[in-house]
């Protein structure tokens, strides 16, 4: 069984809604268990232990000022003891971001997640969902999932196409996680 945890920040609910779609995609893959953790829940041994036991950690933040939100960066910095102990070495990692702009410098938020994962010695899973697949990936991203929320509540935006893309992204990460865990079993 591959264990996935999605750790995310969301102030107005759009990133949280996308997190649930990514979770649905992950959980649709046979052999994957997926959980959700808000960054403010990542306190104490129980929540950190969930991340320590995960085979894949999926990172999610709104894009704020062309990067990850400060609350998400706080989580990143608090993971420093895991970095020091190489606790997350060789776990899989993937990331997604939600921005208000069509571009909105979302790439920078994904890049900072990617570098964060590499600092931990994790293995980055790219988007793997192509713009050529009808109705998916309207923002044409490759490093991770990008979604765009307009000025409307999270029940209305991001649009259905972004949620479908989030489900497909979750499936892709889940399939990779199953292969990764199976390979680990084969070696032991
Ligand atoms: C302080 C602040 C900075 C923002 N900066 C950006 C930005 O650089 N690029 C962008 O596309 N959207 C930006 N936005 C819009 C948010 O990314 C967008 O509203 C997103 O849906 C918020 O996610 P949430 O509903 O999960 O909190 C910003 C919003 C705030 C409050």
PDB file of C-alpha atoms and ligand atoms in Angstrom:
ATOM      1  CA  UNK A   1       0.000   0.000   0.000  1.00  0.00           C
ATOM      2  CA  UNK A   2       1.356   3.448  -0.930  1.00  0.00           C
ATOM      3  CA  UNK A   3       0.585   6.201   1.550  1.00  0.00           C
ATOM      4  CA  UNK A   4       0.129   9.750   0.192  1.00  0.00           C
ATOM      5  CA  UNK A   5      -0.298  12.930   2.212  1.00  0.00           C
ATOM      6  CA  UNK A   6      -1.363  16.246   0.714  1.00  0.00           C
ATOM      7  CA  UNK A   7      -0.159  19.180   2.793  1.00  0.00           C
ATOM      8  CA  UNK A   8      -1.663  22.507   1.805  1.00  0.00           C
ATOM      9  CA  UNK A   9      -2.522  26.052   2.811  1.00  0.00           C
ATOM     10  CA  UNK A  10      -5.698  27.814   1.729  1.00  0.00           C
ATOM     11  CA  UNK A  11      -7.084  31.123   2.992  1.00  0.00           C
ATOM     12  CA  UNK A  12     -10.232  31.385   0.869  1.00  0.00           C
ATOM     13  CA  UNK A  13     -10.921  27.745   0.031  1.00  0.00           C
ATOM     14  CA  UNK A  14      -9.854  27.504  -3.626  1.00  0.00           C
ATOM     15  CA  UNK A  15      -6.646  25.604  -2.936  1.00  0.00           C
ATOM     16  CA  UNK A  16      -8.485  23.450  -0.413  1.00  0.00           C
ATOM     17  CA  UNK A  17     -11.078  22.498  -3.046  1.00  0.00           C
ATOM     18  CA  UNK A  18      -8.320  21.605  -5.516  1.00  0.00           C
ATOM     19  CA  UNK A  19      -6.587  19.598  -2.751  1.00  0.00           C
ATOM     20  CA  UNK A  20      -9.721  17.476  -2.427  1.00  0.00           C
ATOM     21  CA  UNK A  21      -9.756  16.820  -6.179  1.00  0.00           C
ATOM     22  CA  UNK A  22      -6.080  15.803  -6.090  1.00  0.00           C
ATOM     23  CA  UNK A  23      -6.919  13.527  -3.153  1.00  0.00           C
ATOM     24  CA  UNK A  24      -9.805  11.980  -5.136  1.00  0.00           C
ATOM     25  CA  UNK A  25      -7.409  11.237  -7.990  1.00  0.00           C
ATOM     26  CA  UNK A  26      -4.833   9.684  -5.666  1.00  0.00           C
ATOM     27  CA  UNK A  27      -7.437   7.589  -3.850  1.00  0.00           C
ATOM     28  CA  UNK A  28      -8.862   6.313  -7.164  1.00  0.00           C
ATOM     29  CA  UNK A  29      -5.659   4.343  -7.753  1.00  0.00           C
ATOM     30  CA  UNK A  30      -5.707   0.780  -6.387  1.00  0.00           C
ATOM     31  CA  UNK A  31      -3.182   0.450  -3.599  1.00  0.00           C
ATOM     32  CA  UNK A  32      -3.074   4.152  -2.620  1.00  0.00           C
ATOM     33  CA  UNK A  33      -4.302   5.678   0.640  1.00  0.00           C
ATOM     34  CA  UNK A  34      -4.466   9.480   0.607  1.00  0.00           C
ATOM     35  CA  UNK A  35      -4.844  11.974   3.425  1.00  0.00           C
ATOM     36  CA  UNK A  36      -5.206  15.744   3.647  1.00  0.00           C
ATOM     37  CA  UNK A  37      -3.340  17.978   6.100  1.00  0.00           C
ATOM     38  CA  UNK A  38      -3.724  21.750   6.369  1.00  0.00           C
ATOM     39  CA  UNK A  39      -0.410  23.385   7.238  1.00  0.00           C
ATOM     40  CA  UNK A  40      -1.838  24.650  10.526  1.00  0.00           C
ATOM     41  CA  UNK A  41      -2.552  21.022  11.488  1.00  0.00           C
ATOM     42  CA  UNK A  42       1.103  20.090  11.026  1.00  0.00           C
ATOM     43  CA  UNK A  43       2.058  20.479  14.663  1.00  0.00           C
ATOM     44  CA  UNK A  44       3.145  17.787  17.075  1.00  0.00           C
ATOM     45  CA  UNK A  45       4.275  14.209  16.609  1.00  0.00           C
ATOM     46  CA  UNK A  46       1.042  12.828  15.159  1.00  0.00           C
ATOM     47  CA  UNK A  47       0.875  15.129  12.115  1.00  0.00           C
ATOM     48  CA  UNK A  48       4.633  15.172  11.496  1.00  0.00           C
ATOM     49  CA  UNK A  49       4.605  11.394  11.918  1.00  0.00           C
ATOM     50  CA  UNK A  50       1.996  11.100   9.160  1.00  0.00           C
ATOM     51  CA  UNK A  51       4.357  12.964   6.840  1.00  0.00           C
ATOM     52  CA  UNK A  52       7.346  10.928   7.998  1.00  0.00           C
ATOM     53  CA  UNK A  53       5.503   7.684   7.201  1.00  0.00           C
ATOM     54  CA  UNK A  54       4.204   8.832   3.801  1.00  0.00           C
ATOM     55  CA  UNK A  55       5.623   7.433   0.568  1.00  0.00           C
ATOM     56  CA  UNK A  56       4.602  10.586  -1.293  1.00  0.00           C
ATOM     57  CA  UNK A  57       4.021  14.134  -0.059  1.00  0.00           C
ATOM     58  CA  UNK A  58       2.008  16.423  -2.343  1.00  0.00           C
ATOM     59  CA  UNK A  59       2.505  20.138  -1.680  1.00  0.00           C
ATOM     60  CA  UNK A  60      -0.247  22.695  -2.329  1.00  0.00           C
ATOM     61  CA  UNK A  61      -0.265  26.480  -1.904  1.00  0.00           C
ATOM     62  CA  UNK A  62      -1.920  29.473  -3.484  1.00  0.00           C
ATOM     63  CA  UNK A  63       0.471  31.681  -5.405  1.00  0.00           C
ATOM     64  CA  UNK A  64       1.049  34.814  -3.346  1.00  0.00           C
ATOM     65  CA  UNK A  65       3.236  37.594  -4.686  1.00  0.00           C
ATOM     66  CA  UNK A  66       4.803  35.235  -7.210  1.00  0.00           C
ATOM     67  CA  UNK A  67       5.711  32.531  -4.696  1.00  0.00           C
ATOM     68  CA  UNK A  68       4.192  30.234  -2.100  1.00  0.00           C
ATOM     69  CA  UNK A  69       2.081  31.824   0.639  1.00  0.00           C
ATOM     70  CA  UNK A  70       3.889  32.748   3.862  1.00  0.00           C
ATOM     71  CA  UNK A  71       1.923  30.166   5.848  1.00  0.00           C
ATOM     72  CA  UNK A  72       3.099  27.470   3.477  1.00  0.00           C
ATOM     73  CA  UNK A  73       6.678  28.762   3.645  1.00  0.00           C
ATOM     74  CA  UNK A  74       6.462  28.508   7.431  1.00  0.00           C
ATOM     75  CA  UNK A  75       5.638  24.804   7.066  1.00  0.00           C
ATOM     76  CA  UNK A  76       8.591  24.427   4.679  1.00  0.00           C
ATOM     77  CA  UNK A  77      10.936  26.059   7.147  1.00  0.00           C
ATOM     78  CA  UNK A  78       9.566  24.041  10.068  1.00  0.00           C
ATOM     79  CA  UNK A  79      10.502  20.878   8.159  1.00  0.00           C
ATOM     80  CA  UNK A  80      14.176  21.775   8.721  1.00  0.00           C
ATOM     81  CA  UNK A  81      14.650  19.078  11.368  1.00  0.00           C
ATOM     82  CA  UNK A  82      13.466  16.498   8.802  1.00  0.00           C
ATOM     83  CA  UNK A  83      15.995  17.949   6.354  1.00  0.00           C
ATOM     84  CA  UNK A  84      18.729  17.665   9.001  1.00  0.00           C
ATOM     85  CA  UNK A  85      17.905  14.017   9.725  1.00  0.00           C
ATOM     86  CA  UNK A  86      17.319  13.126   6.012  1.00  0.00           C
ATOM     87  CA  UNK A  87      13.965  11.771   7.179  1.00  0.00           C
ATOM     88  CA  UNK A  88      12.178  12.429   3.863  1.00  0.00           C
ATOM     89  CA  UNK A  89      15.024  11.181   1.670  1.00  0.00           C
ATOM     90  CA  UNK A  90      13.757   9.188  -1.350  1.00  0.00           C
ATOM     91  CA  UNK A  91      10.097   9.916  -0.740  1.00  0.00           C
ATOM     92  CA  UNK A  92       8.186  11.091  -3.801  1.00  0.00           C
ATOM     93  CA  UNK A  93       7.027  14.709  -3.969  1.00  0.00           C
ATOM     94  CA  UNK A  94       4.720  16.662  -6.265  1.00  0.00           C
ATOM     95  CA  UNK A  95       3.130  20.087  -6.132  1.00  0.00           C
ATOM     96  CA  UNK A  96       0.250  22.275  -7.170  1.00  0.00           C
ATOM     97  CA  UNK A  97      -0.684  25.921  -6.932  1.00  0.00           C
ATOM     98  CA  UNK A  98      -3.772  28.077  -7.431  1.00  0.00           C
ATOM     99  CA  UNK A  99      -3.462  31.672  -8.582  1.00  0.00           C
ATOM    100  CA  UNK A 100      -5.833  34.449  -9.508  1.00  0.00           C
ATOM    101  CA  UNK A 101      -4.000  35.402 -12.687  1.00  0.00           C
ATOM    102  CA  UNK A 102      -3.852  33.439 -15.915  1.00  0.00           C
ATOM    103  CA  UNK A 103      -0.081  33.406 -15.539  1.00  0.00           C
ATOM    104  CA  UNK A 104       0.308  35.191 -12.209  1.00  0.00           C
ATOM    105  CA  UNK A 105       3.868  33.829 -11.828  1.00  0.00           C
ATOM    106  CA  UNK A 106       2.532  30.461 -10.661  1.00  0.00           C
ATOM    107  CA  UNK A 107       5.664  28.817 -12.088  1.00  0.00           C
ATOM    108  CA  UNK A 108       7.713  30.461  -9.344  1.00  0.00           C
ATOM    109  CA  UNK A 109       5.565  28.868  -6.634  1.00  0.00           C
ATOM    110  CA  UNK A 110       6.016  25.434  -8.232  1.00  0.00           C
ATOM    111  CA  UNK A 111       9.741  25.997  -8.576  1.00  0.00           C
ATOM    112  CA  UNK A 112      10.087  26.772  -4.899  1.00  0.00           C
ATOM    113  CA  UNK A 113       8.224  23.536  -4.047  1.00  0.00           C
ATOM    114  CA  UNK A 114      10.496  21.619  -6.426  1.00  0.00           C
ATOM    115  CA  UNK A 115      13.659  23.046  -4.851  1.00  0.00           C
ATOM    116  CA  UNK A 116      12.222  22.320  -1.393  1.00  0.00           C
ATOM    117  CA  UNK A 117      11.670  18.672  -2.368  1.00  0.00           C
ATOM    118  CA  UNK A 118      15.207  18.429  -3.752  1.00  0.00           C
ATOM    119  CA  UNK A 119      16.622  19.915  -0.533  1.00  0.00           C
ATOM    120  CA  UNK A 120      14.987  17.010   1.279  1.00  0.00           C
ATOM    121  CA  UNK A 121      16.418  14.488  -1.209  1.00  0.00           C
ATOM    122  CA  UNK A 122      12.928  13.702  -2.474  1.00  0.00           C
ATOM    123  CA  UNK A 123      12.092  12.613  -6.010  1.00  0.00           C
ATOM    124  CA  UNK A 124       9.908  15.040  -7.927  1.00  0.00           C
ATOM    125  CA  UNK A 125       6.937  13.741  -9.894  1.00  0.00           C
ATOM    126  CA  UNK A 126       6.113  16.063 -12.768  1.00  0.00           C
ATOM    127  CA  UNK A 127       2.649  16.961 -14.011  1.00  0.00           C
ATOM    128  CA  UNK A 128       2.372  14.155 -16.569  1.00  0.00           C
ATOM    129  CA  UNK A 129      -1.079  15.316 -17.705  1.00  0.00           C
ATOM    130  CA  UNK A 130      -0.894  16.788 -21.170  1.00  0.00           C
ATOM    131  CA  UNK A 131      -2.614  19.740 -22.770  1.00  0.00           C
ATOM    132  CA  UNK A 132      -3.356  17.399 -25.694  1.00  0.00           C
ATOM    133  CA  UNK A 133      -5.756  15.443 -23.495  1.00  0.00           C
ATOM    134  CA  UNK A 134      -9.156  17.018 -24.236  1.00  0.00           C
ATOM    135  CA  UNK A 135     -10.553  19.094 -21.392  1.00  0.00           C
ATOM    136  CA  UNK A 136      -7.414  18.909 -19.277  1.00  0.00           C
ATOM    137  CA  UNK A 137      -4.438  21.138 -18.458  1.00  0.00           C
ATOM    138  CA  UNK A 138      -5.830  24.388 -19.876  1.00  0.00           C
ATOM    139  CA  UNK A 139      -2.891  26.261 -18.276  1.00  0.00           C
ATOM    140  CA  UNK A 140      -0.360  23.966 -19.946  1.00  0.00           C
ATOM    141  CA  UNK A 141       1.927  23.243 -17.022  1.00  0.00           C
ATOM    142  CA  UNK A 142       4.603  20.568 -16.714  1.00  0.00           C
ATOM    143  CA  UNK A 143       6.403  20.984 -13.368  1.00  0.00           C
ATOM    144  CA  UNK A 144       3.223  20.556 -11.368  1.00  0.00           C
ATOM    145  CA  UNK A 145      -0.470  21.363 -11.385  1.00  0.00           C
ATOM    146  CA  UNK A 146      -1.559  24.957 -11.991  1.00  0.00           C
ATOM    147  CA  UNK A 147      -5.130  26.132 -11.449  1.00  0.00           C
ATOM    148  CA  UNK A 148      -6.715  29.547 -11.817  1.00  0.00           C
ATOM    149  CA  UNK A 149      -9.394  30.890  -9.513  1.00  0.00           C
ATOM    150  CA  UNK A 150     -11.452  33.912 -10.482  1.00  0.00           C
ATOM    151  CA  UNK A 151     -13.103  36.402  -8.134  1.00  0.00           C
ATOM    152  CA  UNK A 152     -15.847  34.034  -7.045  1.00  0.00           C
ATOM    153  CA  UNK A 153     -16.302  31.589  -4.157  1.00  0.00           C
ATOM    154  CA  UNK A 154     -14.544  28.225  -4.185  1.00  0.00           C
ATOM    155  CA  UNK A 155     -17.818  26.508  -5.169  1.00  0.00           C
ATOM    156  CA  UNK A 156     -17.641  28.342  -8.544  1.00  0.00           C
ATOM    157  CA  UNK A 157     -13.958  28.658  -9.329  1.00  0.00           C
ATOM    158  CA  UNK A 158     -11.466  27.206 -10.338  1.00  0.00           C
ATOM    159  CA  UNK A 159     -13.564  25.838 -13.204  1.00  0.00           C
ATOM    160  CA  UNK A 160     -14.519  22.190 -13.676  1.00  0.00           C
ATOM    161  CA  UNK A 161     -11.665  21.694 -16.156  1.00  0.00           C
ATOM    162  CA  UNK A 162      -9.134  22.557 -13.449  1.00  0.00           C
ATOM    163  CA  UNK A 163     -10.765  20.123 -11.021  1.00  0.00           C
ATOM    164  CA  UNK A 164     -10.709  17.397 -13.691  1.00  0.00           C
ATOM    165  CA  UNK A 165      -7.036  18.170 -14.263  1.00  0.00           C
ATOM    166  CA  UNK A 166      -6.421  17.960 -10.503  1.00  0.00           C
ATOM    167  CA  UNK A 167      -8.040  14.505 -10.398  1.00  0.00           C
ATOM    168  CA  UNK A 168      -5.907  13.365 -13.373  1.00  0.00           C
ATOM    169  CA  UNK A 169      -2.784  14.774 -11.690  1.00  0.00           C
ATOM    170  CA  UNK A 170      -3.642  12.905  -8.476  1.00  0.00           C
ATOM    171  CA  UNK A 171      -4.095   9.677 -10.472  1.00  0.00           C
ATOM    172  CA  UNK A 172      -0.742  10.173 -12.173  1.00  0.00           C
ATOM    173  CA  UNK A 173       1.047  10.727  -8.846  1.00  0.00           C
ATOM    174  CA  UNK A 174      -0.783   7.733  -7.352  1.00  0.00           C
ATOM    175  CA  UNK A 175       0.277   5.423 -10.196  1.00  0.00           C
ATOM    176  CA  UNK A 176       3.885   6.534  -9.819  1.00  0.00           C
ATOM    177  CA  UNK A 177       3.684   5.977  -6.039  1.00  0.00           C
ATOM    178  CA  UNK A 178       2.417   2.405  -6.511  1.00  0.00           C
ATOM    179  CA  UNK A 179       5.310   1.651  -8.855  1.00  0.00           C
ATOM    180  CA  UNK A 180       7.768   3.228  -6.433  1.00  0.00           C
ATOM    181  CA  UNK A 181       6.511   1.256  -3.422  1.00  0.00           C
ATOM    182  CA  UNK A 182       6.362  -1.982  -5.420  1.00  0.00           C
ATOM    183  CA  UNK A 183      10.001  -1.489  -6.427  1.00  0.00           C
ATOM    184  CA  UNK A 184      10.903  -0.986  -2.793  1.00  0.00           C
ATOM    185  CA  UNK A 185       9.152  -4.257  -1.885  1.00  0.00           C
ATOM    186  CA  UNK A 186      11.018  -6.079  -4.648  1.00  0.00           C
ATOM    187  CA  UNK A 187      14.358  -5.060  -3.142  1.00  0.00           C
ATOM    188  CA  UNK A 188      13.582  -6.103   0.426  1.00  0.00           C
TER     189      UNK A 188
HETATM  190  C1  LIG B   1      -1.486  38.542  -0.807  1.00  0.00           C
HETATM  191  C2  LIG B   1      -1.943  37.892  -2.079  1.00  0.00           C
HETATM  192  C3  LIG B   1      -1.054  37.775  -3.119  1.00  0.00           C
HETATM  193  C4  LIG B   1      -1.453  37.157  -4.308  1.00  0.00           C
HETATM  194  N1  LIG B   1      -0.534  37.035  -5.316  1.00  0.00           N
HETATM  195  C5  LIG B   1      -0.882  36.388  -6.450  1.00  0.00           C
HETATM  196  C6  LIG B   1       0.082  36.168  -7.481  1.00  0.00           C
HETATM  197  O1  LIG B   1       1.248  36.551  -7.381  1.00  0.00           O
HETATM  198  N2  LIG B   1      -0.331  35.506  -8.590  1.00  0.00           N
HETATM  199  C7  LIG B   1      -1.599  35.075  -8.758  1.00  0.00           C
HETATM  200  O2  LIG B   1      -1.903  34.474  -9.801  1.00  0.00           O
HETATM  201  N3  LIG B   1      -2.539  35.243  -7.789  1.00  0.00           N
HETATM  202  C8  LIG B   1      -2.199  35.881  -6.641  1.00  0.00           C
HETATM  203  N4  LIG B   1      -3.121  36.038  -5.631  1.00  0.00           N
HETATM  204  C9  LIG B   1      -4.456  35.448  -5.797  1.00  0.00           C
HETATM  205  C10 LIG B   1      -4.561  34.087  -5.085  1.00  0.00           C
HETATM  206  O3  LIG B   1      -3.561  33.201  -5.525  1.00  0.00           O
HETATM  207  C11 LIG B   1      -5.922  33.464  -5.390  1.00  0.00           C
HETATM  208  O4  LIG B   1      -6.931  34.311  -4.875  1.00  0.00           O
HETATM  209  C12 LIG B   1      -6.067  32.063  -4.824  1.00  0.00           C
HETATM  210  O5  LIG B   1      -7.257  31.517  -5.317  1.00  0.00           O
HETATM  211  C13 LIG B   1      -6.132  32.058  -3.311  1.00  0.00           C
HETATM  212  O6  LIG B   1      -6.213  30.717  -2.864  1.00  0.00           O
HETATM  213  P1  LIG B   1      -7.122  30.259  -1.641  1.00  0.00           P
HETATM  214  O7  LIG B   1      -8.556  30.544  -2.006  1.00  0.00           O
HETATM  215  O8  LIG B   1      -6.856  28.820  -1.480  1.00  0.00           O
HETATM  216  O9  LIG B   1      -6.700  31.070  -0.449  1.00  0.00           O
HETATM  217  C14 LIG B   1      -2.770  36.661  -4.448  1.00  0.00           C
HETATM  218  C15 LIG B   1      -3.664  36.797  -3.378  1.00  0.00           C
HETATM  219  C16 LIG B   1      -3.261  37.404  -2.203  1.00  0.00           C
HETATM  220  C17 LIG B   1      -4.240  37.497  -1.049  1.00  0.00           C
END
